[in-house]
Amino acid sequence: MLSPTHSIRLELITQFLHERLSLDEVQDYPHALNGLQVENSGEITRVATAVDASERVIREAIEKGVDLLLVHHGLFWQGLQPVTGAWKRKIQLALDHNLAIYSAHLPLDIHPLFGNNVLMAKACHIQITGSALRVRGKAMGVRGNYERTLGDLIEDLTATLGKVPEVYSQVPLSEAPGSIILCTGGAGNELSTVAQEHACTFITGEGSYWTIPMAQELGINLIYGGHYETETFGIRALGTLVSDIFGIPCNHLNVPPSSYTTYPQSL
């Protein structure tokens, strides 16, 4: 591990992120609590990014000497609860090791420069033509076109996400995917809105089971790339931005869902 060369005040970084992400302008889910969630002593020498503020991620950050962890999914998704057991253990870890935790959810998903939607579309060679899925005055997704076939799009998605997505296609893979709406994360239940917006293909991370037959009924190509896999883009970009602006090292902690099993088995 490289020794840090200098430190930056935590408040300078959080103020920068607050303004760059326009946190005050985006209405998020009640438990998102965007912004600084855990404060440290006030000095930052090393940053890490991760999708989730899980105990495993916190431990990996501590092992790397990190004092600011930037995450997409923060600590409080489970809502108000007693600080006991596993919950206490996770919070205590951060406090005992001087680890500040900062979270950005929807403001990071929809950011026009380093948001999950924009960066994933670019990585998959989807040409963005506009916004989509407006909720509370903000577009939660992007609309775009893809010049090649649906089969080619699936290959691009596989290469970009590092896994083969779930594909429920209503046309042959040799045909074009038509108008695309992409919304990273768990937006699958917005399928009816996607149909109302006249998209032919919907790409997201995951959704309820009932969306699979519904996709056929609506005539929409439904592609599930994985909640985690579709939401790595923005937080990586945010960490790189902080590192470049403030001159401090940054690591990305890749902790996918497969990391949370002690005994993986092949069926």
Tab-separated table of C-alpha atoms in Angstrom:
chain	number	residue	atom	x	y	z
A	1	MET	CA	0.000	0.000	0.000
A	2	LEU	CA	1.366	3.413	-0.990
A	3	SER	CA	1.909	5.968	1.747
A	4	PRO	CA	-0.310	9.052	1.379
A	5	THR	CA	1.575	12.229	0.527
A	6	HIS	CA	-0.870	14.740	1.979
A	7	SER	CA	-4.322	15.105	3.504
A	8	ILE	CA	-7.444	17.041	2.500
A	9	ARG	CA	-10.117	18.374	4.812
A	10	LEU	CA	-13.216	16.176	4.751
A	11	GLU	CA	-15.486	19.209	4.571
A	12	LEU	CA	-13.807	20.391	1.361
A	13	ILE	CA	-14.493	17.065	-0.341
A	14	THR	CA	-18.071	16.782	0.901
A	15	GLN	CA	-18.850	20.361	-0.142
A	16	PHE	CA	-17.394	19.675	-3.578
A	17	LEU	CA	-19.466	16.489	-3.965
A	18	HIS	CA	-22.621	18.151	-2.666
A	19	GLU	CA	-22.378	20.881	-5.287
A	20	ARG	CA	-21.207	18.671	-8.157
A	21	LEU	CA	-23.945	16.103	-7.564
A	22	SER	CA	-26.661	18.752	-6.971
A	23	LEU	CA	-27.920	16.851	-3.941
A	24	ASP	CA	-30.477	19.504	-3.014
A	25	GLU	CA	-32.197	19.222	-6.400
A	26	VAL	CA	-32.929	15.483	-6.432
A	27	GLN	CA	-35.702	13.971	-4.306
A	28	ASP	CA	-34.569	10.488	-3.330
A	29	TYR	CA	-35.961	7.560	-1.362
A	30	PRO	CA	-36.373	8.330	2.382
A	31	HIS	CA	-33.608	5.959	3.484
A	32	ALA	CA	-31.050	7.078	0.900
A	33	LEU	CA	-29.765	9.914	3.127
A	34	ASN	CA	-27.463	11.256	0.436
A	35	GLY	CA	-24.314	12.969	1.600
A	36	LEU	CA	-22.008	12.382	4.548
A	37	GLN	CA	-23.364	9.508	6.639
A	38	VAL	CA	-20.433	8.906	8.982
A	39	GLU	CA	-17.924	11.586	9.951
A	40	ASN	CA	-14.272	10.944	10.798
A	41	SER	CA	-11.625	13.159	12.416
A	42	GLY	CA	-11.810	15.527	9.458
A	43	GLU	CA	-8.691	14.632	7.465
A	44	ILE	CA	-8.702	12.481	4.315
A	45	THR	CA	-5.609	10.826	2.838
A	46	ARG	CA	-7.050	7.934	0.846
A	47	VAL	CA	-10.423	7.330	-0.807
A	48	ALA	CA	-12.180	4.145	-1.878
A	49	THR	CA	-15.398	3.587	-3.807
A	50	ALA	CA	-17.905	0.749	-3.669
A	51	VAL	CA	-21.488	0.117	-4.681
A	52	ASP	CA	-22.637	-0.890	-1.187
A	53	ALA	CA	-21.745	0.119	2.375
A	54	SER	CA	-21.729	-3.473	3.578
A	55	GLU	CA	-19.637	-4.787	6.452
A	56	ARG	CA	-17.404	-6.610	3.991
A	57	VAL	CA	-16.805	-3.416	2.022
A	58	ILE	CA	-16.062	-1.458	5.207
A	59	ARG	CA	-13.535	-4.086	6.287
A	60	GLU	CA	-11.800	-4.010	2.894
A	61	ALA	CA	-11.629	-0.228	3.006
A	62	ILE	CA	-10.040	-0.346	6.458
A	63	GLU	CA	-7.503	-2.945	5.312
A	64	LYS	CA	-6.405	-0.573	2.538
A	65	GLY	CA	-5.940	2.355	4.898
A	66	VAL	CA	-8.925	4.269	3.517
A	67	ASP	CA	-10.407	7.131	5.526
A	68	LEU	CA	-13.219	8.125	3.112
A	69	LEU	CA	-15.515	5.534	1.549
A	70	LEU	CA	-17.772	6.714	-1.292
A	71	VAL	CA	-20.759	4.436	-1.922
A	72	HIS	CA	-23.871	4.323	-4.064
A	73	HIS	CA	-26.048	2.463	-1.562
A	74	GLY	CA	-25.553	3.906	1.918
A	75	LEU	CA	-25.907	2.532	5.422
A	76	PHE	CA	-29.580	3.183	6.112
A	77	TRP	CA	-31.632	1.290	3.518
A	78	GLN	CA	-33.118	-0.934	6.236
A	79	GLY	CA	-34.563	2.109	8.000
A	80	LEU	CA	-34.563	3.059	11.670
A	81	GLN	CA	-33.389	0.210	13.895
A	82	PRO	CA	-31.619	-0.414	17.219
A	83	VAL	CA	-27.837	-0.107	17.102
A	84	THR	CA	-27.268	-3.701	18.159
A	85	GLY	CA	-25.789	-6.882	16.749
A	86	ALA	CA	-24.557	-6.782	13.163
A	87	TRP	CA	-25.763	-3.185	12.772
A	88	LYS	CA	-23.667	-2.027	15.761
A	89	ARG	CA	-20.678	-4.010	14.513
A	90	LYS	CA	-20.709	-2.273	11.151
A	91	ILE	CA	-21.074	1.239	12.567
A	92	GLN	CA	-18.458	0.540	15.248
A	93	LEU	CA	-15.976	-0.607	12.595
A	94	ALA	CA	-16.173	2.712	10.799
A	95	LEU	CA	-15.938	4.752	14.002
A	96	ASP	CA	-13.057	2.742	15.469
A	97	HIS	CA	-11.003	3.068	12.286
A	98	ASN	CA	-11.686	6.738	11.531
A	99	LEU	CA	-13.580	5.894	8.335
A	100	ALA	CA	-15.908	8.526	6.906
A	101	ILE	CA	-18.724	7.252	4.672
A	102	TYR	CA	-20.410	9.314	1.954
A	103	SER	CA	-23.357	8.097	-0.108
A	104	ALA	CA	-24.895	9.269	-3.386
A	105	HIS	CA	-27.875	7.353	-4.782
A	106	LEU	CA	-30.240	8.870	-7.366
A	107	PRO	CA	-28.101	12.004	-7.838
A	108	LEU	CA	-25.346	9.679	-9.058
A	109	ASP	CA	-27.638	7.500	-11.187
A	110	ILE	CA	-28.901	10.432	-13.225
A	111	HIS	CA	-25.894	12.751	-13.370
A	112	PRO	CA	-25.324	13.923	-16.974
A	113	LEU	CA	-21.529	13.518	-16.866
A	114	PHE	CA	-20.653	10.672	-14.504
A	115	GLY	CA	-23.991	9.054	-13.759
A	116	ASN	CA	-24.608	5.311	-14.006
A	117	ASN	CA	-27.051	5.664	-16.903
A	118	VAL	CA	-24.861	7.863	-19.080
A	119	LEU	CA	-21.641	5.938	-18.487
A	120	MET	CA	-23.211	2.509	-18.992
A	121	ALA	CA	-24.846	3.640	-22.230
A	122	LYS	CA	-21.518	4.969	-23.478
A	123	ALA	CA	-19.698	1.761	-22.523
A	124	CYS	CA	-22.260	-0.302	-24.471
A	125	HIS	CA	-22.163	1.964	-27.555
A	126	ILE	CA	-25.733	3.153	-27.063
A	127	GLN	CA	-26.196	6.603	-28.584
A	128	ILE	CA	-28.201	8.708	-26.123
A	129	THR	CA	-30.983	10.692	-27.770
A	130	GLY	CA	-32.809	12.003	-24.697
A	131	SER	CA	-34.149	11.315	-21.234
A	132	ALA	CA	-36.772	8.832	-20.048
A	133	LEU	CA	-38.814	7.686	-17.044
A	134	ARG	CA	-39.546	11.034	-15.438
A	135	VAL	CA	-40.364	10.789	-11.724
A	136	ARG	CA	-41.017	13.878	-9.590
A	137	GLY	CA	-39.746	16.093	-12.385
A	138	LYS	CA	-36.445	14.230	-12.874
A	139	ALA	CA	-35.561	11.744	-15.613
A	140	MET	CA	-34.527	8.454	-14.024
A	141	GLY	CA	-33.313	6.912	-17.296
A	142	VAL	CA	-31.976	7.673	-20.743
A	143	ARG	CA	-33.313	6.935	-24.213
A	144	GLY	CA	-31.033	5.868	-27.019
A	145	ASN	CA	-30.371	4.016	-30.261
A	146	TYR	CA	-28.035	1.180	-31.133
A	147	GLU	CA	-26.742	0.830	-34.691
A	148	ARG	CA	-26.293	-2.951	-34.772
A	149	THR	CA	-28.445	-5.951	-33.886
A	150	LEU	CA	-30.005	-7.022	-30.610
A	151	GLY	CA	-27.509	-9.888	-30.532
A	152	ASP	CA	-24.629	-7.437	-30.870
A	153	LEU	CA	-26.097	-5.343	-28.063
A	154	ILE	CA	-26.210	-8.385	-25.796
A	155	GLU	CA	-22.547	-9.078	-26.597
A	156	ASP	CA	-21.634	-5.477	-25.726
A	157	LEU	CA	-23.583	-5.744	-22.480
A	158	THR	CA	-21.862	-9.012	-21.587
A	159	ALA	CA	-18.413	-7.535	-22.182
A	160	THR	CA	-19.248	-4.360	-20.262
A	161	LEU	CA	-20.963	-5.957	-17.264
A	162	GLY	CA	-18.713	-8.998	-16.981
A	163	LYS	CA	-21.694	-11.376	-17.055
A	164	VAL	CA	-24.310	-12.583	-19.495
A	165	PRO	CA	-27.516	-10.606	-18.857
A	166	GLU	CA	-30.971	-12.134	-18.585
A	167	VAL	CA	-32.608	-11.513	-21.960
A	168	TYR	CA	-36.327	-11.848	-22.724
A	169	SER	CA	-36.432	-10.891	-26.388
A	170	GLN	CA	-39.556	-10.484	-28.497
A	171	VAL	CA	-37.686	-10.296	-31.808
A	172	PRO	CA	-34.884	-12.422	-33.323
A	173	LEU	CA	-31.408	-11.484	-32.146
A	174	SER	CA	-30.538	-10.716	-35.741
A	175	GLU	CA	-32.931	-7.747	-35.752
A	176	ALA	CA	-32.304	-4.239	-34.441
A	177	PRO	CA	-33.310	-3.553	-30.813
A	178	GLY	CA	-35.242	-0.427	-31.805
A	179	SER	CA	-35.644	2.488	-29.421
A	180	ILE	CA	-33.927	1.750	-26.088
A	181	ILE	CA	-34.596	2.956	-22.558
A	182	LEU	CA	-31.807	2.292	-20.072
A	183	CYS	CA	-32.222	2.781	-16.336
A	184	THR	CA	-29.647	1.155	-14.072
A	185	GLY	CA	-30.418	-0.630	-10.807
A	186	GLY	CA	-33.808	-2.016	-9.844
A	187	ALA	CA	-36.086	-0.258	-12.317
A	188	GLY	CA	-37.712	-3.342	-13.820
A	189	ASN	CA	-41.093	-2.574	-12.275
A	190	GLU	CA	-41.250	0.580	-14.416
A	191	LEU	CA	-41.934	-1.634	-17.441
A	192	SER	CA	-45.424	-0.269	-18.041
A	193	THR	CA	-44.034	3.279	-18.104
A	194	VAL	CA	-41.415	2.145	-20.601
A	195	ALA	CA	-44.252	0.863	-22.804
A	196	GLN	CA	-46.075	4.188	-22.471
A	197	GLU	CA	-42.902	5.906	-23.647
A	198	HIS	CA	-42.894	3.660	-26.752
A	199	ALA	CA	-39.549	1.947	-26.217
A	200	CYS	CA	-38.805	-1.367	-27.921
A	201	THR	CA	-36.024	-2.492	-25.567
A	202	PHE	CA	-35.663	-1.889	-21.825
A	203	ILE	CA	-32.298	-2.394	-20.118
A	204	THR	CA	-32.060	-2.303	-16.324
A	205	GLY	CA	-30.565	-4.260	-13.452
A	206	GLU	CA	-33.458	-6.261	-12.064
A	207	GLY	CA	-37.194	-6.335	-11.478
A	208	SER	CA	-40.033	-8.426	-10.119
A	209	TYR	CA	-40.814	-11.803	-11.653
A	210	TRP	CA	-44.131	-10.597	-13.070
A	211	THR	CA	-42.272	-8.253	-15.416
A	212	ILE	CA	-41.009	-11.191	-17.470
A	213	PRO	CA	-44.390	-12.351	-18.879
A	214	MET	CA	-45.514	-8.728	-18.958
A	215	ALA	CA	-42.614	-7.876	-21.276
A	216	GLN	CA	-43.909	-10.379	-23.819
A	217	GLU	CA	-47.436	-9.078	-23.461
A	218	LEU	CA	-46.200	-5.554	-24.146
A	219	GLY	CA	-43.853	-6.626	-26.933
A	220	ILE	CA	-40.765	-5.198	-25.225
A	221	ASN	CA	-37.296	-6.742	-25.220
A	222	LEU	CA	-36.444	-6.903	-21.509
A	223	ILE	CA	-32.796	-7.150	-20.446
A	224	TYR	CA	-31.722	-7.573	-16.818
A	225	GLY	CA	-27.995	-6.970	-16.379
A	226	GLY	CA	-27.857	-7.228	-12.578
A	227	HIS	CA	-28.470	-4.500	-10.015
A	228	TYR	CA	-24.876	-4.420	-8.860
A	229	GLU	CA	-23.310	-4.768	-12.297
A	230	THR	CA	-25.281	-1.874	-13.785
A	231	GLU	CA	-24.390	0.474	-10.923
A	232	THR	CA	-20.597	0.284	-10.757
A	233	PHE	CA	-20.015	3.023	-13.347
A	234	GLY	CA	-20.939	6.198	-11.520
A	235	ILE	CA	-19.230	5.505	-8.208
A	236	ARG	CA	-15.989	4.591	-9.998
A	237	ALA	CA	-16.138	7.838	-11.946
A	238	LEU	CA	-16.845	9.797	-8.776
A	239	GLY	CA	-13.820	8.307	-7.047
A	240	THR	CA	-11.601	9.112	-10.018
A	241	LEU	CA	-12.914	12.684	-10.026
A	242	VAL	CA	-12.159	13.171	-6.309
A	243	SER	CA	-8.711	11.660	-6.773
A	244	ASP	CA	-7.904	13.947	-9.713
A	245	ILE	CA	-9.269	17.123	-8.113
A	246	PHE	CA	-7.723	16.669	-4.668
A	247	GLY	CA	-4.619	14.660	-5.540
A	248	ILE	CA	-5.272	11.744	-3.193
A	249	PRO	CA	-5.196	8.041	-4.117
A	250	CYS	CA	-8.405	6.115	-4.754
A	251	ASN	CA	-9.199	2.404	-4.904
A	252	HIS	CA	-12.366	0.781	-6.213
A	253	LEU	CA	-13.597	-2.101	-4.107
A	254	ASN	CA	-15.314	-4.651	-6.320
A	255	VAL	CA	-17.626	-6.630	-4.048
A	256	PRO	CA	-20.360	-8.191	-6.217
A	257	PRO	CA	-23.278	-10.231	-4.837
A	258	SER	CA	-21.293	-13.456	-5.334
A	259	SER	CA	-18.915	-12.251	-2.601
A	260	TYR	CA	-21.566	-12.657	0.089
A	261	THR	CA	-21.614	-16.448	0.156
A	262	THR	CA	-19.144	-18.426	2.220
A	263	TYR	CA	-19.652	-21.691	0.375
A	264	PRO	CA	-20.400	-21.073	-3.321
A	265	GLN	CA	-21.650	-24.190	-5.047
A	266	SER	CA	-21.993	-25.179	-8.680
A	267	LEU	CA	-25.342	-26.805	-9.361
